Every structure is written in C-alpha cells, then in structure tokens.
XYZ file of C-alpha atoms in Angstrom:
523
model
C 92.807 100.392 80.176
C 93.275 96.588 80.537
C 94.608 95.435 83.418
C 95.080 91.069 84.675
C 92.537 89.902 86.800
C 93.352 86.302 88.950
C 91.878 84.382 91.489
C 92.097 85.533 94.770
C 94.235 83.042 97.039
C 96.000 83.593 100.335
C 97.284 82.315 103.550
C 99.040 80.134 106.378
C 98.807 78.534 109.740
C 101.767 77.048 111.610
C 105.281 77.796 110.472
C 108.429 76.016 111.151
C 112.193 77.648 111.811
C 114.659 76.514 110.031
C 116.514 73.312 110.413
C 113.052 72.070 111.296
C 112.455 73.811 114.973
C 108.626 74.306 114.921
C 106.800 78.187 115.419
C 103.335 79.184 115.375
C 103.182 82.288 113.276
C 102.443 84.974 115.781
C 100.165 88.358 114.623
C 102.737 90.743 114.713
C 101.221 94.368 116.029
C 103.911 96.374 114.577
C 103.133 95.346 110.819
C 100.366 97.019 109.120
C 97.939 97.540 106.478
C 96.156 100.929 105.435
C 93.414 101.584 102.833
C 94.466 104.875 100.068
C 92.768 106.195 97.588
C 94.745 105.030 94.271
C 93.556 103.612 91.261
C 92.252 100.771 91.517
C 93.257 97.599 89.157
C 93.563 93.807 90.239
C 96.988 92.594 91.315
C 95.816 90.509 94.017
C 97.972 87.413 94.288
C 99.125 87.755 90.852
C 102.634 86.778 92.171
C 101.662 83.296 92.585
C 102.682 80.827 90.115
C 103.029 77.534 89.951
C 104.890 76.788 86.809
C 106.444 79.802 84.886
C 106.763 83.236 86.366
C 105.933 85.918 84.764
C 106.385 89.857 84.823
C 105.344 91.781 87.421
C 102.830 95.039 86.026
C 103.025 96.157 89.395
C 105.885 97.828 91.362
C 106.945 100.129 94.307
C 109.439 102.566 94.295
C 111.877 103.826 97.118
C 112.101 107.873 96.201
C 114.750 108.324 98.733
C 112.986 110.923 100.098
C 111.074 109.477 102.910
C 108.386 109.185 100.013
C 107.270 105.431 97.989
C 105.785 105.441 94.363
C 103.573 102.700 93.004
C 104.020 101.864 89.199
C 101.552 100.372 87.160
C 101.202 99.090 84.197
C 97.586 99.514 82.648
C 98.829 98.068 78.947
C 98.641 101.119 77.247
C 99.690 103.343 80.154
C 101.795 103.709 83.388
C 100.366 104.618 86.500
C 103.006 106.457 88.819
C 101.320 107.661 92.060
C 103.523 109.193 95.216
C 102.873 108.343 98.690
C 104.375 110.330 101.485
C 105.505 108.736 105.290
C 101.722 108.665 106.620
C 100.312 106.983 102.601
C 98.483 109.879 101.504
C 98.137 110.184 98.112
C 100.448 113.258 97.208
C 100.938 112.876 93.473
C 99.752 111.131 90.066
C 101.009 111.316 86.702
C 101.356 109.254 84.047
C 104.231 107.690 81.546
C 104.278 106.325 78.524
C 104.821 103.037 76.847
C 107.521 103.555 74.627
C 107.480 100.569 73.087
C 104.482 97.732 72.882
C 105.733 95.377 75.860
C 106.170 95.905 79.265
C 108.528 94.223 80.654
C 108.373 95.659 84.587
C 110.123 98.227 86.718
C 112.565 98.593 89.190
C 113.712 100.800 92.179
C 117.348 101.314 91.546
C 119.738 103.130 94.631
C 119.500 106.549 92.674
C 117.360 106.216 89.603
C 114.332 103.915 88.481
C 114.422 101.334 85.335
C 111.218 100.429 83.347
C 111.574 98.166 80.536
C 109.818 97.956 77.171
C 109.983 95.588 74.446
C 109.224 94.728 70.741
C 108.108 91.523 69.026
C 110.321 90.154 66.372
C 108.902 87.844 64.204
C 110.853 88.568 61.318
C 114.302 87.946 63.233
C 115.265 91.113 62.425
C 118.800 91.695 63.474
C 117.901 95.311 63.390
C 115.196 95.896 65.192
C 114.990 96.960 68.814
C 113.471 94.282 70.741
C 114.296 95.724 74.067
C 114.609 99.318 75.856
C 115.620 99.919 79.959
C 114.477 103.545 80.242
C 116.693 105.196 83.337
C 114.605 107.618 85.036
C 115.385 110.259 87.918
C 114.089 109.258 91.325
C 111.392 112.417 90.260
C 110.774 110.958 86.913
C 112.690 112.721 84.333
C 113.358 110.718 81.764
C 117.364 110.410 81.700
C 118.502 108.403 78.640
C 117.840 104.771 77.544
C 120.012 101.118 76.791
C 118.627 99.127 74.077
C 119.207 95.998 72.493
C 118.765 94.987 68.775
C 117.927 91.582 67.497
C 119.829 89.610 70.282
C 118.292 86.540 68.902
C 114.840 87.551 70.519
C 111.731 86.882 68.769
C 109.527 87.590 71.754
C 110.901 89.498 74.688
C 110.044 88.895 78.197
C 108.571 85.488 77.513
C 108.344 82.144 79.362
C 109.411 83.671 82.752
C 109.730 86.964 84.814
C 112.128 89.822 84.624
C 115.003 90.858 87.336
C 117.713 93.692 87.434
C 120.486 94.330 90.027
C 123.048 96.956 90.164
C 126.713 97.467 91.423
C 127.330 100.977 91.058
C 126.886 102.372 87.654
C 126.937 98.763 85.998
C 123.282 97.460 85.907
C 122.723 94.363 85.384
C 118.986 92.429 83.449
C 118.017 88.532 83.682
C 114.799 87.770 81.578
C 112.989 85.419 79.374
C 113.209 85.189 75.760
C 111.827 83.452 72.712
C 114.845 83.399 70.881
C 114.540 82.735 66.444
C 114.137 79.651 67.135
C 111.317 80.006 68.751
C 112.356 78.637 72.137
C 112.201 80.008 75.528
C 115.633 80.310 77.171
C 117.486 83.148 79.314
C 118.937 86.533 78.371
C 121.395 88.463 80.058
C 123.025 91.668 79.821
C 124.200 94.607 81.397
C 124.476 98.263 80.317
C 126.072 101.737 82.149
C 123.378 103.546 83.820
C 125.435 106.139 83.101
C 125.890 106.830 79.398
C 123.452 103.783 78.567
C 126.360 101.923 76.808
C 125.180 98.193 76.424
C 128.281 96.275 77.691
C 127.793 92.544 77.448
C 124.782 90.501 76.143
C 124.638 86.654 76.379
C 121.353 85.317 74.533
C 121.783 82.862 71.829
C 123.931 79.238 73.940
C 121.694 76.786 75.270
C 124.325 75.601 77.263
C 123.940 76.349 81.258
C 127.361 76.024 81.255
C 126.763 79.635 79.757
C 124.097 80.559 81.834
C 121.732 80.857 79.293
C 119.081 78.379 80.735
C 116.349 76.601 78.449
C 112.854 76.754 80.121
C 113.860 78.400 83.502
C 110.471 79.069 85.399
C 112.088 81.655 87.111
C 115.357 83.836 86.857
C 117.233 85.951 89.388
C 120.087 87.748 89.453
C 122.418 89.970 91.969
C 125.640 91.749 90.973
C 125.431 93.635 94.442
C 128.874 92.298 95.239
C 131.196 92.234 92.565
C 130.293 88.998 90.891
C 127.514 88.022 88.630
C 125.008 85.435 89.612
C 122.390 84.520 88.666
C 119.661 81.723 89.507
C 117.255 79.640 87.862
C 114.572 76.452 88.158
C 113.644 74.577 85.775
C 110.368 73.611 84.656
C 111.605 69.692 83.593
C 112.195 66.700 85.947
C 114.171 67.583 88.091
C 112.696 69.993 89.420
C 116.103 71.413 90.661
C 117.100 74.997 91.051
C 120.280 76.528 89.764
C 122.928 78.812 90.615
C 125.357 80.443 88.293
C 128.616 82.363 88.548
C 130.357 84.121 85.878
C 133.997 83.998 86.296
C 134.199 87.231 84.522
C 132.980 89.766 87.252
C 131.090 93.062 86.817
C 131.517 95.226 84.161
C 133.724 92.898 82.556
C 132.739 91.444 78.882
C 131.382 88.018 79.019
C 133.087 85.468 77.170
C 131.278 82.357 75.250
C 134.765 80.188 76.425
C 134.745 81.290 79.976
C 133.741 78.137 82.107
C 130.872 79.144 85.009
C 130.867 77.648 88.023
C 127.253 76.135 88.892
C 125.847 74.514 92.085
C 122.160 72.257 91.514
C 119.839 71.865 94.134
C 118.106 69.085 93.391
C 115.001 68.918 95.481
C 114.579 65.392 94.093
C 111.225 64.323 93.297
C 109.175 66.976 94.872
C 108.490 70.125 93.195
C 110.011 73.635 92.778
C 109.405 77.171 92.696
C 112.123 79.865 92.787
C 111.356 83.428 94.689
C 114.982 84.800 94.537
C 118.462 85.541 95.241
C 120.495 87.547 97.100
C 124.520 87.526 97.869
C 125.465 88.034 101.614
C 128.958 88.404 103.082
C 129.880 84.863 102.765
C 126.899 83.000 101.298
C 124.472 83.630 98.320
C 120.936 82.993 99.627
C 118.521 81.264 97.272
C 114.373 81.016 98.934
C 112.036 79.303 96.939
C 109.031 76.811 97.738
C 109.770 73.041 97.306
C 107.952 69.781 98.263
C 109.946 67.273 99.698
C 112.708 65.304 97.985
C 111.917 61.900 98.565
C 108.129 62.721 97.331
C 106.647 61.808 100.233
C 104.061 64.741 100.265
C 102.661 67.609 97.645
C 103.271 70.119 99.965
C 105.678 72.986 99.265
C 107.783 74.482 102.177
C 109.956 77.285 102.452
C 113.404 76.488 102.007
C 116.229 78.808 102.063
C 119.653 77.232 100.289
C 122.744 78.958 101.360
C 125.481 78.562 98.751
C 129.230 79.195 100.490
C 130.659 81.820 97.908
C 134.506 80.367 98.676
C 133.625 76.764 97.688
C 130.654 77.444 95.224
C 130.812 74.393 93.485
C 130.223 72.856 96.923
C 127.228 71.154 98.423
C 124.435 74.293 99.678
C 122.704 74.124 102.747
C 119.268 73.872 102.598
C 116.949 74.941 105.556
C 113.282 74.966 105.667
C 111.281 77.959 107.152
C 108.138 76.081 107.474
C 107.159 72.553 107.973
C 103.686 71.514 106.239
C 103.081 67.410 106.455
C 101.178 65.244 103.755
C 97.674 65.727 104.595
C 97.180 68.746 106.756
C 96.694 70.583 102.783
C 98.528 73.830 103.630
C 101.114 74.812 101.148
C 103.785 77.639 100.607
C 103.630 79.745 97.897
C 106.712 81.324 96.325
C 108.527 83.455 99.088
C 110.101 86.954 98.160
C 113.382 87.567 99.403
C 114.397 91.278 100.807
C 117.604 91.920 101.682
C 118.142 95.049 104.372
C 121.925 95.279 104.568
C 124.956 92.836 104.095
C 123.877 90.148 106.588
C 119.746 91.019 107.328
C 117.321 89.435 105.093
C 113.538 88.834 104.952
C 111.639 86.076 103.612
C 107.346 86.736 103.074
C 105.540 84.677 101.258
C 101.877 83.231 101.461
C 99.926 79.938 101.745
C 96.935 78.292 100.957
C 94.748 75.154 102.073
C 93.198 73.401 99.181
C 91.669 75.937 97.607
C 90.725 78.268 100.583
C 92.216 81.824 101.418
C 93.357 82.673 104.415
C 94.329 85.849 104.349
C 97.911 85.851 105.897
C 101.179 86.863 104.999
C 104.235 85.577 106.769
C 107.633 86.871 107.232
C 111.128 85.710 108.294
C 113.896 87.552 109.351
C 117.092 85.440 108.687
C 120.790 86.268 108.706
C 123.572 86.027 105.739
C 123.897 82.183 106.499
C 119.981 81.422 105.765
C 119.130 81.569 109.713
C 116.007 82.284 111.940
C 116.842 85.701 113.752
C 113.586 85.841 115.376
C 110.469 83.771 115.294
C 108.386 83.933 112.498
C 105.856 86.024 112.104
C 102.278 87.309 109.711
C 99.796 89.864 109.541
C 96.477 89.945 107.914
C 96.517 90.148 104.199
C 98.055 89.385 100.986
C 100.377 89.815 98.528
C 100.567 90.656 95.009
C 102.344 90.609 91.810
C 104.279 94.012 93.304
C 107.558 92.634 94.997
C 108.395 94.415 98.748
C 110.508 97.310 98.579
C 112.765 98.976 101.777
C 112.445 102.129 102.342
C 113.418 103.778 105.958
C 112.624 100.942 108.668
C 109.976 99.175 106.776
C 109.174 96.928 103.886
C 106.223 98.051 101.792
C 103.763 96.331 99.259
C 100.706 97.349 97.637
C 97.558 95.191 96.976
C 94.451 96.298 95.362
C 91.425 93.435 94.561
C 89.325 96.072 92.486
C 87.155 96.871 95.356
C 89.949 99.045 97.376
C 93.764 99.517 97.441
C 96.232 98.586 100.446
C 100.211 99.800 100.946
C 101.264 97.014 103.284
C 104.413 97.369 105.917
C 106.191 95.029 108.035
C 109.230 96.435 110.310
C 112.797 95.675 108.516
C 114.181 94.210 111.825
C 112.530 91.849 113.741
C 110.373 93.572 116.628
C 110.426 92.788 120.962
C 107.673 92.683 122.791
C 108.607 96.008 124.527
C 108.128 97.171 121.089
C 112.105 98.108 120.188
C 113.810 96.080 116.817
C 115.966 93.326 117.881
C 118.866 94.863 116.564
C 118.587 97.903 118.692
C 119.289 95.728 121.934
C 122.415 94.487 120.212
C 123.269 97.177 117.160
C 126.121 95.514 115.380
C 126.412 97.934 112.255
C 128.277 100.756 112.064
C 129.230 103.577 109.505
C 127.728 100.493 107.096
C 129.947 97.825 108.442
C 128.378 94.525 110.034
C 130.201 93.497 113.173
C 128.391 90.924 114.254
C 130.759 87.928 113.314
C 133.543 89.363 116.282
C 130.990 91.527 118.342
C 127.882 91.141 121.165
C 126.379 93.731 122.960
C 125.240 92.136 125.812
C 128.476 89.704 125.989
C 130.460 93.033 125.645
C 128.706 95.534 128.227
C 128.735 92.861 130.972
C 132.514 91.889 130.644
C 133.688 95.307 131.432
C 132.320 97.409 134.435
C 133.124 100.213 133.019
C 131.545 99.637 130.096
C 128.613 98.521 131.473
C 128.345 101.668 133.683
C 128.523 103.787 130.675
C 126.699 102.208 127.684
C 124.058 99.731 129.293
C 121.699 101.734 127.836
C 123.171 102.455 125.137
C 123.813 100.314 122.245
C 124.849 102.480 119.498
C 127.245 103.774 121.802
C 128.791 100.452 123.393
C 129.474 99.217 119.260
C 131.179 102.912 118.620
C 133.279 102.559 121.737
C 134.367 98.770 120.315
C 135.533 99.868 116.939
C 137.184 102.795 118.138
C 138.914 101.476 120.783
C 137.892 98.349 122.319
C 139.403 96.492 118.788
C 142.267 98.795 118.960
C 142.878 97.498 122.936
C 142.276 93.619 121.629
C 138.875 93.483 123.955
C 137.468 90.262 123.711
C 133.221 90.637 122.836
C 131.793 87.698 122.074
C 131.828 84.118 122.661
C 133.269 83.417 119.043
C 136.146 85.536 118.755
C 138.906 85.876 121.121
C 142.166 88.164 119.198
C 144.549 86.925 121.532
C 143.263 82.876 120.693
C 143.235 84.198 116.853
C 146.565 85.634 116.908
C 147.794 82.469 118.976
C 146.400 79.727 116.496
C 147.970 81.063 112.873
C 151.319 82.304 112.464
C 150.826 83.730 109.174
C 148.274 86.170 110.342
C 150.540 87.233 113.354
C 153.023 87.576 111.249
C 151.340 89.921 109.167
C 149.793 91.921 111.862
C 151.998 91.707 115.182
C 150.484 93.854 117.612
C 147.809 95.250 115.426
C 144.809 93.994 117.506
C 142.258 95.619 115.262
C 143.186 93.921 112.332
C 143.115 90.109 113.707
C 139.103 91.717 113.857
C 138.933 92.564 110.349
C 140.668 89.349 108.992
C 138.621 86.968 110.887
C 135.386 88.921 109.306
C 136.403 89.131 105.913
C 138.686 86.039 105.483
C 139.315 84.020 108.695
C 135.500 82.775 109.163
C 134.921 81.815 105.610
C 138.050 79.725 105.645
C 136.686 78.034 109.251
C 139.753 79.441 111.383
C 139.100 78.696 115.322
C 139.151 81.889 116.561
C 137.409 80.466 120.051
C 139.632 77.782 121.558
C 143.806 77.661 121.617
C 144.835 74.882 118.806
C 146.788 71.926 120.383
C-alpha cells in the first residue's frame, strides 16, 4: 500500500480580527486532541499548497449516528474505520477502487460520495473517465453517476476536488486535462437518487462559462438554491473568482446563459483559495493572500464576503490575521466550516520560515465574514483531511506515521465559564436564525416579566419571542424596532397591516439585504 509522504510544517503566533483589530491566539481548553489506534499512513500537512491544490486521500465522515468514519485512500485500497463519541476504534473494513483514480470522498447529509476515475489518452468519447459511487451512511454500496468522455483526458488533474448538495441534486467541481491536453474546470451534477447525470459543463475556456483555465483551486456550494462556484488562478493576477450560474439547481446548464462573476483581485500579492460557502445574504470566500500593494510576502487570512443581491458588486474583504513584512510568519490556506445558515469557522495553520510550530487556529465568524469571538488555537496540525461537523464539534484526523490523532474544536465559540457563546444568547430555533431582529440579553432585560421567567433560560426566552413576543410586535434588539419598520415603508404596511410577526420575517429575509432602516423613524 502506497500512501504520500510530505514535509511536516505547522503553526502560528499572533492573530488579528477582522477589519484589522489585533488578538493573541489564546489556547483554547475546550478543543482537543486524542491518540487512537488506526492505521497509520502520512497525511500530515498534506493540505498545504502553495500553487495547485490537489485531492485530498484523506477524509472524515459524519455517520449521523453520534459515530465519525475516517476514509483513506491507500492507492490500491480504501481504508474506512468507525469511531464512536469517546474515539475508540469500533470498526474497520475495507472498499474497493473501482476504477484506477481516486478522486476523494465526501460526507453527504444522508449518504457518502467517493469518486473514481479513468485516464483517457485516446479521447475516447466512450470511455468512462469518471464514477461518484453513492454509498449508505453504513456503507452499502447504493448505485453510481458516471461520466463518459466529457472532453477529459486526465481526471482530477491540476487542482482538488469539491461536491455540495441541495437535496437530491448533487453537485462536483474538479480539475481536468481536457483532449487538449490542458488543465481547466469541470462541472456537473447528477440525482443522488437514481444517479441520472443532469448537466455537465467541461469543454469552454471561457469563465464567462465557468469553466476556468488553470484554477489552483475550485469550490463549489449549491446549499441554497443557486450554483456557485469559486476559483484562483495560478497567473498574474493572482485574483480569486466567484461564479454564479443564472440557471439554478437542477436546472440544465446552458453554453448561452451569461454568469454573473465578481474578481477579487488581491493585486500584486499572492493567492491561495480554502473555500466557499453561501450564507443568508452573503457568499463567504477564505483563502490566504499577501498584501495587494506587494508590500510584504506574507499571506493573511482574508475572508471576502460577496452580497448575493448585488453579486456583480464590489466584496468585502476582511483579514483574520495580520502578519507584517519581516516578522516571517505566514498563513497557510484556511478551511472553511459552515455550522448552520449564519455560523461559520475558519482553521487554518502557519509557519515561520521554515519552522513548525505546531498550532492550529480557528475563527468563528458570522454570515457577513465577522469575528464572533476572539480567535483562538490548540496544539497540533492539520492535514490533507478537511474538518467535518458532527454533534457540537468539528473533527480532523492527523497521522505523521509514528501515531494517529482525531482532532476537535467546539462548533460555537466557548466562555470562560465553559458554556458556547450562543447558549447565553440562542438565536436559532426549529432551524431558523433570528439573530438579525432578536437579542437575548436586550430582550430579557426590557420586560420584567420576561426577565423573571427566562433569565436563565435562553432557549426558552427565543421560544417565548417567536411565539408570541413577534406576534405582540415586542421590540428585542437594538436593530429592529416593528413599529419604526412598519412606520418607514408603506408598501410593507400595506401588505401586512397589523401582522406584527411578519414586519419580523420581511426585514430577515428581504428588508436587511435591501438596507431598510428598521432602527430610526425616516424624516
């Protein structure tokens, strides 16, 4: 069994919030790293790059059970081993490489995905140059999408792989040599369903058609309805790029439909891409740059938040740390976890020179790219294997040949009485994020009663605002005042009247991304 062996680099020293407010990355008790007993290999930092990404051999798998899996290539074999809630080793088997390539796997919401391809030298329009195998969350195999020919001499080449899903419509980004021998993009989707391959686009050079030429790195996230899909490429500039399809999910591409595409150019610093993820009114795009007016070699964080109702607009770029010429630290590329509509995290790694230091750091930033809580890191490293969710945590696995680690950090940022931020202030409820109209503290200390019922309560002080405090108009928070909505713009109180609950809902899913004052009367 053959398995990649790297150099061993790691981590990072000061960190910086965004919009440049300055942190010191503080050890964070609740995250955690614990030695298992699985085969060992050498994935150790293999998710570093510098130029072009590549695929990831390694993976971790949410079981939905309270269990993870770790996946594994080994070349000629696939590792699957089951952890349960405390890591013990519970379960090993083995799968098979259906075809010669592996082209990585991925944790779906109800089944897994592995990928396997084919070479194609002879630009055979019949051949099958790549398989998605759809497995059970137990690993029965359940059917398979393939593609044939698709212009693809060499699958998976020239940069990594990524799939997203929206229901039963999944969705694959990844590199491709195409006949013509060059590396470009190749998208397409498929019904996890039946396995019916509905839309391929692989053969335009044109990122007008979101087929890029030399992307580094590709992304994509249908989560929402739309497809996007990011990229950075590997000329000057060194500017990253987001796509949108105006055909949405599940709907055929078409080679005359016009996409809409914002550039961030990072001017004449470098670029490295770590991912993308759509939140409720921005897509999020983290990556590693150096600075634009080339001033110093040394890559920050950034997050770019692209607004989704003007997304030909301008992004907004934020930087989660703040390395200066000659200190020598630098940020590798970050991966980007999303926990629910509005929650991210951001971890990534640094080096000094050469050196290791051993750290990973994390972020916990909201839908519009911003600091929730200070930054944080933990002893050790990351890998090729990108962070999965699965209960309250965010697990990764390392192993350096030596010994194997499952790393966790807490999905929500932690207190120092040891509780998640959120549950001092829980703002989602039967899945909805309430945040935009709703505080906890601003809410429990503007009504006595309230307060004399729910202070220690948080779960129930949001339940008692959807139910009836938006129902009653009840102002709680700062931001959002119904009766002030309801004042400022007739056509909403003409559509609603008296229905306080609703000015709620249109502010969150319209009102705020159109930048209606929902705070102060108009004049």
């Amino acid at each position: 069994m053959k398995r990649r062996v790297k150099k061993l680099i790691c981590n990072s020293l000061c960190m910086m919030g965004i919009f440049s407010m300055l942190f010191s990355g503080a050890l964070s008790a609740d995250a955690a790293s614990k030695t298992v007993n699985g085969v060992l290999s050498n994935n150790i930092h293999d998710g570093e790059y510098y130029s072009r990404a590549a695929v990831s051999m390694s993976a971790m798998v949410n079981n939905n059970d309270g269990t993870i899996s770790r996946v594994e290539s080994f070349g000629d074999i696939i590792l699957v081993e089951r952890y349960n809630a405390k890591l013990t080793l519970i379960e090993q088997k083995f799968l098979n490489m259906e075809l010669p390539i592996y082209g990585g796997c991925f944790s779906g919401a109800n089944v897994n995905y592995v990928l396997f391809g084919n070479d194609n030298y002879s630009n055979d329009k019949k051949k099958e140059t790549v398989r998605v195998v759809v497995y059970s969350k137990n690993w029965q195999r359940l059917g398979a999408a393939s593609l044939y020919g698709c212009n693809t001499q060499v699958p998976f080449e020239g940069c990594n792989v990524d799939l997203s899903e929206c229901g039963e419509a999944t969705y694959v980004r990844m590199g491709h040599r195409t006949y013509e021998g060059v590396d470009t993009t190749l998208t397409f989707g498929f019904n996890s369903s039946n396995f019916y391959v509905f839309d391929i686009l692989c053969s335009d050079p044109d990122t007008k058609k979101s087929v890029f030429r030399d992307s580094a790195a590709t992304f994509i996230d249908v989560s929402d309805g739309s497809v996007v899909v990011a990229d950075h490429s590997l000329v000057d500039p060194y500017a990253c790029m987001v796509s949108k399809f105006d055909s949405g999910v599940g709907v055929s591409f078409s080679e005359k439909k016009v996409f809409k595409n914002t550039a961030l150019a990072l001017g004449d610093g470098t670029a490295v891409l770590g991912g993308v993820a759509a939140a409720s009114q921005y897509y999020l795009l983290a990556g590693s740059a150096s600075p634009q007016d080339g001033t110093s070699t040394n890559n920050n964080i950034f997050i770019a938040a692209v607004p989704k109702n003007t997304f030909e607009g301008s992004a907004e770029i934020g930087y989660l740390t703040g390395f200066a010429y000659g200190d020598g630290y630098t940020a590798n590329a970050p991966y980007l976890v999303k926990i629910d509509g509005d929650h991210f995290v951001v971890i990534w790694e640094c080096t000094k020179g050469y050196a290791e230091t051993e750290t990973v750091n994390y972020a916990y930033i909201d839908g519009a790219g911003n600091l929730r809580a200070e930054v944080q890191s933990m002893e050790g490293c990351l890998s090729d294997c990108k962070p999965v969710l699965c209960g309250n945590n965010i697990y990764w696995y390392t192993t350096n040949g030596v010994s194997m680690k499952i790393n966790s950090i807490p999905s929500m940022p932690v207190t120092k009485t040891g509780r998640t931020a959120e549950a001092s202030k829980a703002v989602v409820y039967k899945g909805v994020d309430y945040s935009m109209v709703y505080d906890f503290n601003y809410y429990v200390n503007s009504y006595p009663a309230i307060r004399v019922l729910y202070q220690n309560d948080p779960s129930g002080a949001l339940r008692h605002f959807v139910e009836y405090g938006m129902k009653e108009g009840r102002k709680a928070c700062e931001n959002f005042d119904p009766a002030v909505y309801k004042a400022n713009y007739a056509d909403v109180r003409n559509a609603y009247g008296n229905d306080w609950k609703s000015y709620y809902i249109h502010f969150m899913k319209a009102g705020y991304a159109e930048g209606r004052n929902a705070r102060t009367y108009k004049k």
